[in-house]
Coordinates of C-alpha atoms and ligand atoms in Angstrom, one line a residue:
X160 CA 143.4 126.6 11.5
X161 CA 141.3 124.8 14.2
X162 CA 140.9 120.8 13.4
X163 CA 137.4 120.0 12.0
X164 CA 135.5 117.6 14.7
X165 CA 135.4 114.3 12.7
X166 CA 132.1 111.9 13.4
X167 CA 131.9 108.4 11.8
X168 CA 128.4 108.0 10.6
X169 CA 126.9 104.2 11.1
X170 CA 124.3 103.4 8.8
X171 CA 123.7 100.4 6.6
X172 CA 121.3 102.6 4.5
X173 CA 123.2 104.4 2.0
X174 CA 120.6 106.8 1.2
X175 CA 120.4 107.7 4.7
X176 CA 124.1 107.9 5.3
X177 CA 124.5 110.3 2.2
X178 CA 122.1 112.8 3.8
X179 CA 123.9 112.6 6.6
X180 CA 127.0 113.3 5.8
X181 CA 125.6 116.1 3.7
X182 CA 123.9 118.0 6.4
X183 CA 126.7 117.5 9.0
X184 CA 128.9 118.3 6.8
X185 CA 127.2 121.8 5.9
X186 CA 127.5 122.4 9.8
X187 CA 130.9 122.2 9.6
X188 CA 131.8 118.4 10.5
X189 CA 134.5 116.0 8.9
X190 CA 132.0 113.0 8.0
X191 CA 133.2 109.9 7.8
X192 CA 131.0 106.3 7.1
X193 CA 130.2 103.1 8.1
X194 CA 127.9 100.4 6.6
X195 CA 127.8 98.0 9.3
X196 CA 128.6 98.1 13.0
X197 CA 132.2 95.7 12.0
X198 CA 133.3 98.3 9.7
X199 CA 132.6 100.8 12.5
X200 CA 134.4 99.0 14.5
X201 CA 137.5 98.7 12.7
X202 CA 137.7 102.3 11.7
X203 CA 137.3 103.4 15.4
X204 CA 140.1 101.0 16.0
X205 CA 142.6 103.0 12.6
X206 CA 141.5 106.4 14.1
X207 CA 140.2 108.3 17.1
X208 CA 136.9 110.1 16.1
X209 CA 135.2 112.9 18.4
X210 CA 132.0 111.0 17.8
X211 CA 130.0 108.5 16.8
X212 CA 126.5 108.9 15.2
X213 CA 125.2 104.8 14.6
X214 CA 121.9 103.0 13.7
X215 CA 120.8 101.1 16.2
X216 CA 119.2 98.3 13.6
X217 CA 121.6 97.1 11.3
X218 CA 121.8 93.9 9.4
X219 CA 125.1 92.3 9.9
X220 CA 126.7 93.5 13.5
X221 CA 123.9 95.4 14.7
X222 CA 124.2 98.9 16.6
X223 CA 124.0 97.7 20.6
X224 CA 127.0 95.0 19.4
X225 CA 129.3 97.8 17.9
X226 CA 128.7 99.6 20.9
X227 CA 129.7 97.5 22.9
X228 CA 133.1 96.9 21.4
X229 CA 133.5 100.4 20.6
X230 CA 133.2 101.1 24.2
X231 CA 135.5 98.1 25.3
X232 CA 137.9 99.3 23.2
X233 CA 137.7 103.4 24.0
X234 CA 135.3 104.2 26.3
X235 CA 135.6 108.2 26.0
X236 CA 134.0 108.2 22.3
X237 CA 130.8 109.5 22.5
X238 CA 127.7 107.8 20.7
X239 CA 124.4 108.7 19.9
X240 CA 122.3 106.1 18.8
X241 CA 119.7 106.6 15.6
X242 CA 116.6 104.8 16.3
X243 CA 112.9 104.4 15.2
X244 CA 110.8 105.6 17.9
X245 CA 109.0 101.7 17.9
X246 CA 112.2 100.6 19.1
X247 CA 113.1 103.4 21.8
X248 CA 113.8 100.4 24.7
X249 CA 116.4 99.2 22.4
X250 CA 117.8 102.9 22.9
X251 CA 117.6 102.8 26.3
X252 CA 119.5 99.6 26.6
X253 CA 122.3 101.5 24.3
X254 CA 122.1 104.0 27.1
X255 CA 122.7 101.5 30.0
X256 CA 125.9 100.2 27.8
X257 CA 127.7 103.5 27.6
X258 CA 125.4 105.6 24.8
X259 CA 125.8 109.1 24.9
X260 CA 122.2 109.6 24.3
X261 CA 119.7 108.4 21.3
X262 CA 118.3 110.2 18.7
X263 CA 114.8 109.1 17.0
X264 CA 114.0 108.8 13.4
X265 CA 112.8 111.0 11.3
X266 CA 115.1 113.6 12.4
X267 CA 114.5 116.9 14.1
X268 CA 117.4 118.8 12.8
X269 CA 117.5 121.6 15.6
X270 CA 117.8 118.8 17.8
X271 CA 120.3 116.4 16.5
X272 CA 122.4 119.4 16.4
X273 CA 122.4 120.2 19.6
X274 CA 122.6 116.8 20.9
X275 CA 126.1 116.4 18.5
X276 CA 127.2 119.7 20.3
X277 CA 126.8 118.6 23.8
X278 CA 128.0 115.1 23.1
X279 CA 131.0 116.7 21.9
X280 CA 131.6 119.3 24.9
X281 CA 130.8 116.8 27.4
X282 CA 133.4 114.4 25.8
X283 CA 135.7 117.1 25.6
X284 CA 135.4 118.2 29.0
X285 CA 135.8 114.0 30.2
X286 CA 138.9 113.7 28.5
X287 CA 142.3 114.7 30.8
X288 CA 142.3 118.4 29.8
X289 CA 144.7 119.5 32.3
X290 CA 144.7 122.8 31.7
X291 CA 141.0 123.4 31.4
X292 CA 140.6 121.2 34.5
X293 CA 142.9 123.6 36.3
X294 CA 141.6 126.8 35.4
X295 CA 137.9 125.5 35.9
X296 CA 139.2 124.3 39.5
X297 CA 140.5 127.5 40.0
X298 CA 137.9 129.4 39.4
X299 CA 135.3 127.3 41.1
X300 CA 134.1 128.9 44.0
X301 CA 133.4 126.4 46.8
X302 CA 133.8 129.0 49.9
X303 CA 131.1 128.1 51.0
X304 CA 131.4 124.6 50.5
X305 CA 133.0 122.8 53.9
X306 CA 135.2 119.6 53.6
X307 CA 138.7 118.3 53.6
X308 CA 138.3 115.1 53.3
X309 CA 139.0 113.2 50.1
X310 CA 135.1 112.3 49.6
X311 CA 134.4 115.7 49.3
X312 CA 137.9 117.1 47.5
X313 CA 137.2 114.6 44.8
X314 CA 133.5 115.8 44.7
X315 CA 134.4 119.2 44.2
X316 CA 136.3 118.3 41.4
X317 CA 134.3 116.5 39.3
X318 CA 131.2 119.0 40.6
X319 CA 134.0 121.6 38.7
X320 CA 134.3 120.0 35.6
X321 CA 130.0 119.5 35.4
X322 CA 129.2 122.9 36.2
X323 CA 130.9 123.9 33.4
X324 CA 129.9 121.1 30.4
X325 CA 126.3 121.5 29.6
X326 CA 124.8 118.1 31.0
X327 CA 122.2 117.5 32.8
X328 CA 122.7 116.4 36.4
X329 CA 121.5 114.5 38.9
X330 CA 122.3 114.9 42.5
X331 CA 121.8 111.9 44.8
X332 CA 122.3 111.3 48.9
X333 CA 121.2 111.0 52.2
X334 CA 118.7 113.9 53.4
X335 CA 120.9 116.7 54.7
X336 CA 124.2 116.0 52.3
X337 CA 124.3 119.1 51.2
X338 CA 122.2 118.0 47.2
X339 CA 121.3 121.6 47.5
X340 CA 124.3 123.2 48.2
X341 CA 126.1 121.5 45.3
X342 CA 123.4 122.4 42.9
X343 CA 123.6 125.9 44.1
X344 CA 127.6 125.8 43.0
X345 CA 127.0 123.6 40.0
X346 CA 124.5 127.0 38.7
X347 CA 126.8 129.8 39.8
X348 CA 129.8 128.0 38.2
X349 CA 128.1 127.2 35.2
X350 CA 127.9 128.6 31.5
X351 CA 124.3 129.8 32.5
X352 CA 125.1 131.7 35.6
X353 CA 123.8 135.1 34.3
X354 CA 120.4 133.7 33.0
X355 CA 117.3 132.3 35.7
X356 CA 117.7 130.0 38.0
X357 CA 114.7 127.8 39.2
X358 CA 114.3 125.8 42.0
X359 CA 110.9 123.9 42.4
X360 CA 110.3 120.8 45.3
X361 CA 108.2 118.1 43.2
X362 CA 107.7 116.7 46.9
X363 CA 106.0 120.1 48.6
X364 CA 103.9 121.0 45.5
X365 CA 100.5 119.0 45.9
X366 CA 100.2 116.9 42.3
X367 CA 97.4 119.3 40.9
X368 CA 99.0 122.3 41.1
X369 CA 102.7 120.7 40.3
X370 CA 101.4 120.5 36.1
X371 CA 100.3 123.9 36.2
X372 CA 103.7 124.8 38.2
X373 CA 105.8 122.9 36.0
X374 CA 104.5 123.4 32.3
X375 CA 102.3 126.8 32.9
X376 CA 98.5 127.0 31.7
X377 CA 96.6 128.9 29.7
X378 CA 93.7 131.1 30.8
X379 CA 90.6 129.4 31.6
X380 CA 92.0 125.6 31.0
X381 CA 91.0 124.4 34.3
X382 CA 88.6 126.3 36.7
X383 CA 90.7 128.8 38.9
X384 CA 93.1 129.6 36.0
X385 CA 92.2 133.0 35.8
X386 CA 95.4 134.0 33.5
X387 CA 97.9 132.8 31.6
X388 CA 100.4 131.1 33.9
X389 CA 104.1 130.6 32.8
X390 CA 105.6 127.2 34.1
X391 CA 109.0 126.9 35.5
X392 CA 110.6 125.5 32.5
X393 CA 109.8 128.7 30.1
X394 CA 110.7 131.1 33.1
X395 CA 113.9 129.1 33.2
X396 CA 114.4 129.2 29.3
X397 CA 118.5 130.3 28.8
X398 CA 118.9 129.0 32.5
X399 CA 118.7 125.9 34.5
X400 CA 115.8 124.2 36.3
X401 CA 116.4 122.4 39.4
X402 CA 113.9 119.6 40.4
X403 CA 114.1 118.8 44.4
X404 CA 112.9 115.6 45.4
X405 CA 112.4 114.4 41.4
X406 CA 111.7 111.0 42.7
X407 CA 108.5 112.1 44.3
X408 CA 107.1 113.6 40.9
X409 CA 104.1 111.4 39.8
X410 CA 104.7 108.8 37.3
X411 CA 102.1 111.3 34.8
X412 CA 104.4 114.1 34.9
X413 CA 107.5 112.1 34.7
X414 CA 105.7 111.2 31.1
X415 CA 105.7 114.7 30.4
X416 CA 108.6 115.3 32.4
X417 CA 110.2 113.4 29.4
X418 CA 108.9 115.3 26.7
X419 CA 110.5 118.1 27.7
X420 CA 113.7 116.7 28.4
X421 CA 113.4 115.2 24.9
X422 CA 111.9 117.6 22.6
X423 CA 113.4 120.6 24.7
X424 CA 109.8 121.8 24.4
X425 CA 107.0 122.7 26.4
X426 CA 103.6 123.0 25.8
X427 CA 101.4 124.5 28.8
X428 CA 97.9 122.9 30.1
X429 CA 95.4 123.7 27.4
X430 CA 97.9 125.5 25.1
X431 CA 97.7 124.5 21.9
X432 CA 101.5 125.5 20.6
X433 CA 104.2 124.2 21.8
X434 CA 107.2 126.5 23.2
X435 CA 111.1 125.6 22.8
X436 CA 112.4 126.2 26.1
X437 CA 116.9 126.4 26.5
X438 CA 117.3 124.2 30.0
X439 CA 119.7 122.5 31.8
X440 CA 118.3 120.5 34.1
X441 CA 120.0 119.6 37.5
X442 CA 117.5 117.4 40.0
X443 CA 118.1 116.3 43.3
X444 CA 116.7 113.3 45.2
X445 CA 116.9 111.4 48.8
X446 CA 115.9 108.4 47.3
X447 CA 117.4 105.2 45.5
X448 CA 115.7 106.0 42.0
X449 CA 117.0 102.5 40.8
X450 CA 114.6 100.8 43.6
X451 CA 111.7 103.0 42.5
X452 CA 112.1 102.0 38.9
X453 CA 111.9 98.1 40.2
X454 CA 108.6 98.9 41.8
X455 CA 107.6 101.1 38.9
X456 CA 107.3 104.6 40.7
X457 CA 110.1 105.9 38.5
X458 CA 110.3 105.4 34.9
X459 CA 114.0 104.3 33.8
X460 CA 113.8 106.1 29.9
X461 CA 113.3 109.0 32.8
X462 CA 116.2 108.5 34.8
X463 CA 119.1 107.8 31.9
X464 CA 118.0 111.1 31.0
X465 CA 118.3 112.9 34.1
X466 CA 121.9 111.4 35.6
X467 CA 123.6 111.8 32.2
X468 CA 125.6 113.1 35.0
X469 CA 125.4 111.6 38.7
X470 CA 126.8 113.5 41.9
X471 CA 126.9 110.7 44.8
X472 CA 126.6 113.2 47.9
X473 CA 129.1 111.4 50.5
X474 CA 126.7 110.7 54.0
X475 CA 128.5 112.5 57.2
X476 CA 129.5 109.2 58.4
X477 CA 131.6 108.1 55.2
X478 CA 133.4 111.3 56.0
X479 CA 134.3 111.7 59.5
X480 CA 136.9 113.7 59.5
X481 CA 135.2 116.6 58.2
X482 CA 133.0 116.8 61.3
X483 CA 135.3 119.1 63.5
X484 CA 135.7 121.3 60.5
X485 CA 132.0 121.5 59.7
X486 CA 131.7 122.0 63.9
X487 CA 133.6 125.2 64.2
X488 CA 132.1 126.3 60.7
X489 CA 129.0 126.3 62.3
X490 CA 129.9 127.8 65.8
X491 CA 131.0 130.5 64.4
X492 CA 128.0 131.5 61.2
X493 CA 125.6 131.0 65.0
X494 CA 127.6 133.0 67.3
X495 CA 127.0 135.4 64.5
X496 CA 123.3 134.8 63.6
X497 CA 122.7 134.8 67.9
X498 CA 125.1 137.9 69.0
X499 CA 127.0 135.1 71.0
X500 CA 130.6 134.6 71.8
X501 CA 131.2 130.7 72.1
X502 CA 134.9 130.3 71.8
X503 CA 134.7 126.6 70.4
X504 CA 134.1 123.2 71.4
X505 CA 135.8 120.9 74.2
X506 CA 137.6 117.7 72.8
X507 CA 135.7 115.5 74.4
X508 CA 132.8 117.3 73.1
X509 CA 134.1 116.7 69.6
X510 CA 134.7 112.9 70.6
X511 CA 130.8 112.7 70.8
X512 CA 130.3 114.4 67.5
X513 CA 133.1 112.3 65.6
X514 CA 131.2 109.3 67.3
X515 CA 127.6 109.8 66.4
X516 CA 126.1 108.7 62.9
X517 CA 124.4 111.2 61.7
X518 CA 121.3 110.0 60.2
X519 CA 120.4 113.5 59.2
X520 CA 123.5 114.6 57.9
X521 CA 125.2 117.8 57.6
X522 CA 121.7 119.6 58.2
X523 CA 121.2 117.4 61.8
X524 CA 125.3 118.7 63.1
X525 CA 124.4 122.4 61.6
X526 CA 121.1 122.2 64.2
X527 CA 122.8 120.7 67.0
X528 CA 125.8 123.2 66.8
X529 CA 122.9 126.1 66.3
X530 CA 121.1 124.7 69.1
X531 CA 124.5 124.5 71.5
X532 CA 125.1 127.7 70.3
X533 CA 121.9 129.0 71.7
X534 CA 121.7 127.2 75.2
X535 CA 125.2 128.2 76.3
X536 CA 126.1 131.6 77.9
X537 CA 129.7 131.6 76.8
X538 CA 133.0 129.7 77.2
X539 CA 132.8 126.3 75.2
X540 CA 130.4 124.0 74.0
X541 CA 131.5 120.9 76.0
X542 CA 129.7 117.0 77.1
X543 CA 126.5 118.6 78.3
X544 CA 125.8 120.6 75.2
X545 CA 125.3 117.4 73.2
X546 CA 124.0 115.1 76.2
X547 CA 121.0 113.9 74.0
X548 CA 123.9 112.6 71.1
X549 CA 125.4 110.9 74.4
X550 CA 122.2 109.2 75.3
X551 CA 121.8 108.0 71.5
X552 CA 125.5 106.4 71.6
X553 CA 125.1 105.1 74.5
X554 CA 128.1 107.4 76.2
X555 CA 125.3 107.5 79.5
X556 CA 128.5 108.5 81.7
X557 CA 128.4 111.9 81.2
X558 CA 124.9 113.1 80.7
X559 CA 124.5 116.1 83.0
X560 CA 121.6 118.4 84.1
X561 CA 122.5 120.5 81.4
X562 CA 119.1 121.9 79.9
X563 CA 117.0 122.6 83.2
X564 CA 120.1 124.5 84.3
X565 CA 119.9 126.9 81.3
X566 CA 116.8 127.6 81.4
X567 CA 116.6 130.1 83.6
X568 CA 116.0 134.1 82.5
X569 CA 115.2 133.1 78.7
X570 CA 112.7 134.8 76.7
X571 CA 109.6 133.3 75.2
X572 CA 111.4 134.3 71.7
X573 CA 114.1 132.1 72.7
X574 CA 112.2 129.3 74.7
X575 CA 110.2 129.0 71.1
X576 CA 113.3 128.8 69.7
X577 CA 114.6 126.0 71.4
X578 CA 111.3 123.5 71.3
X579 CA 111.4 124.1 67.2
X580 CA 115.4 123.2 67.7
X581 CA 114.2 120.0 69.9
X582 CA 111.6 119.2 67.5
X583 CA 114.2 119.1 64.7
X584 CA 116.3 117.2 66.3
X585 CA 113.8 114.3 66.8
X586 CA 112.4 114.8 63.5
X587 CA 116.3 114.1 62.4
X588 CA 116.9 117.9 60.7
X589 CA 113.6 117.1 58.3
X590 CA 112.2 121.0 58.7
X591 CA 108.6 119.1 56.8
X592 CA 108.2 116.7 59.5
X593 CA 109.1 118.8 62.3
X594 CA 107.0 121.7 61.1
X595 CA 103.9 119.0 60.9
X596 CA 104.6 118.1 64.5
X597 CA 104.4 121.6 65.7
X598 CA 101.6 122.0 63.3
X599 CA 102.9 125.0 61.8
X600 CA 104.2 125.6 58.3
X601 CA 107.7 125.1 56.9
X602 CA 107.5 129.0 56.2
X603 CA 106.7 129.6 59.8
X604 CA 109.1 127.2 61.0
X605 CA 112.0 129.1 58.4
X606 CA 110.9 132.6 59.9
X607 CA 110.9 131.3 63.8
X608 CA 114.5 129.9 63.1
X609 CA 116.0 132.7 61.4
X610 CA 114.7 135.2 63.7
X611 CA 117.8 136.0 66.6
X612 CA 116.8 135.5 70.1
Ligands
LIG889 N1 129.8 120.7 52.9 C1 129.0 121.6 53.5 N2 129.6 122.7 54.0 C2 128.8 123.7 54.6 N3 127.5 123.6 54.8 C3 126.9 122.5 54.3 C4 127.6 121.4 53.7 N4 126.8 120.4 53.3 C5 125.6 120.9 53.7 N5 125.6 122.1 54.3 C6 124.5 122.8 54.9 O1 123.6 121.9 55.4 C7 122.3 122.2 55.1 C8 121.6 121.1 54.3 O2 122.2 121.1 53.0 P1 121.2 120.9 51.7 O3 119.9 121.6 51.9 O4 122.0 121.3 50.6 O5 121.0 119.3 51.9 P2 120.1 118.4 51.0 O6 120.9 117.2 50.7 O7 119.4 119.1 49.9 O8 119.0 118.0 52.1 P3 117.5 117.3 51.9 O9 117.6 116.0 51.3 O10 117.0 117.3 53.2 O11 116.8 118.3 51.0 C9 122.3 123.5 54.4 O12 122.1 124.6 55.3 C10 123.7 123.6 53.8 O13 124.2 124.9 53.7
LIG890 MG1 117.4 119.5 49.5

């Protein structure tokens, strides 16, 4: 028979710890109690419990104390705090010290049992489960994910392990990292992978239309809402939601961002009823979230509940080595995309590329390769292809007449082609900016670049 998963219930009001231990136990738990955060403490110390469910306000040694030796003493125990909602900073100080998430009083049933379930999945998955971590590993597709070096191997194993639990995740770096890309193989390794994905960009969305976007409307709630609209989150229901550029959402939504990610509910603009929506919610930003929340742009209750996971995407610098790789990666997918035959690139080509900082990232080498790719005839991509990354480092010895010499017998197709490649370039890989300089939209600017020469 399969071991009952035990959960020490903290509560110095008997009443409360009674119904407790009745209701988890009718869903199939081992209950077992605490009066006070010491007596927690000690039992945590005679045996190892999947989780911990604790008041936060308790008379003697209150909740936030017993959490934090708990935690000193075994930090893989999960704990979900019990709190009233008056005292939900309290909460979100438990969360800062190593709280698995809070739960607020009077209890929503549904939902305390679904936080105990993912508390105890995620925990399980955190714990050294070799074999698990193995066959998740091994059937974690990363083809398409390029790196050798041990930044990125130790990214795609944890990114493994996450894709799999059920947490929420949130992906941070440097423009161009590749936040996307991981989210992308975070979904199609995940639980959820046969149910919708949706991605929305909280940065391209103009803030009126985001709501409406996010939550859906009903008919006739604002003028111009001819139908019912779904939002993202109910389309998403059974799937996963992923939020680019979270940390430009304004601080309204972010309230009702919240909500959602609290109650698991929606409720569209001028809806009266409320929908239970079934997300996972994996968001990506550019930004330092922590800063924003010191200059009150971003709400911190917000962002504990967003990284219960964080993803640090590794900039192109911090992982040098993976730059020829990532090169000859990219020669290749463009002499596809351009019907070209470019056999590779010189060494001291690659010398340049190794050197150069990459501000942009992995998106800034894929458009300098693609833009190589493009301006040379055949052979390999040597000095002259990159002569504007040699003017940037300072390498000034070997900048030749390169461009004007290749642009003779091009098409207009391909002379477009190039000036939205140059554009880029200065623009560091940022398609919105560079699409603003040209003045044409990102759309445009997609279809221009994907169309061959
Ligand atoms: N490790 C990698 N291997 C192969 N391709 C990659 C890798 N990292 C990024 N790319 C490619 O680089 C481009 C940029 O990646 P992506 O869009 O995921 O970055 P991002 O971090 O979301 O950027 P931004 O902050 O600008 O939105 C994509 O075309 C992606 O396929
Ligand atoms: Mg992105």
């Amino acid at each position: 028979m399969k071991k009952k998963i035990s959960i020490l219930a903290v509560d110095d009001d008997a009443a409360h710890r009674i119904m407790l231990k009745t209701l988890l136990e009718s869903w199939g738990y081992a209950v077992f109690e605490a009066d006070d955060g010491s007596t927690a403490f000690e039992k945590v110390r005679e045996k190892a419990f999947d989780l911990i469910l604790m008041d936060i306000k308790m008379l003697k040694v209150s909740g936030i104390e017993a959490l934090d030796m708990i935690k000193n003493f075994n930090p893989a125990i999960p704990i979900i705090i019990m709190t009233a909602y008056s005292s939900v900073e309290t909460a979100v100080e438990a969360l800062k010290k190593g709280a698995y998430d809070y739960i607020t009083k009077p209890f929503d049933f549904d939902k305390l049992k679904i936080t105990i379930k993912r508390a105890v999945e995620h925990a399980y998955l955190k714990t050294e489960n070799l074999i698990l971590k193995k066959q998740i590993a091994e059937s974690f597709d990363t083809q398409n994910i390029i790196g050798k070096s041990e930044a990125m191997i130790k990214l795609m194993e944890s990114t493994s392990q996450i894709a799999y639990s059920e947490a929420d995740v949130l992906i941070a770096g440097e423009s161009g990292t590749g936040k996307e890309l991981i989210g992308n193989a975070i979904y199609y390794n995940s639980r959820r992978k046969n149910n919708p994905f949706i991605k929305i960009n909280c940065a391209a969305i103009p803030e009126t239309l985001l709501e409406s976007e996010l939550f859906g409307h009903v008919k006739g709630s604002f003028t111009g809402a001819f139908k019912d609209k779904k939002g993202v989150f109910l389309l998403a229901d059974t799937g996963s939601v992923f939020l680019d550029e979270v940390g430009e959402m304004p601080l309204n939504m972010q309230v009702k961002l919240l909500r959602v990610i609290q109650e698991r509910e929606v409720t569209p603009i001028g809806s009266e009823k409320s929908y239970s929506a079934d997300i996972r919610i994996l968001s990506a930003t550019n930004k330092n979230l922590l800063s924003l929340i010191e200059k009150d742009q971003f709400r911190e209750d917000l962002y504990y509940r967003l990284n219960v996971v964080e993803i640090k995407m590794p900039s192109l610098k911090e992982r040098q080595e993976d730059i020829p790789l990532l090169a000859g990666h990219f020669v290749e997918t463009f002499n596809k995309k351009n019907k070209k035959n470019i056999k590779g690139i010189t060494p001291e080509a690659m010398d340049i590329l190794i050197k150069y900082q990459w501000p942009g990232n992995v998106r800034e080498l894929m458009n300098a390769i693609e833009r190589g790719v493009v301006l040379s005839y055949g052979g390999y991509l040597d000095k002259s292809s990159f002569s504007w990354i040699s003017q940037k480092i300072g390498d000034t010895q070997n900048i030749s007449e390169t461009e004007n010499n290749n642009n003779k017998n091009i098409s207009l197709k391909e002379a477009e082609k190039r000036i939205i490649l140059k554009t880029l370039e200065e623009c560091g890989g940022n398609k919105t900016k560079a699409a603003k300089k040209l003045k044409i939209t990102r759309k445009t600017l997609n279809s221009k670049l994907d169309s061959k020469s």
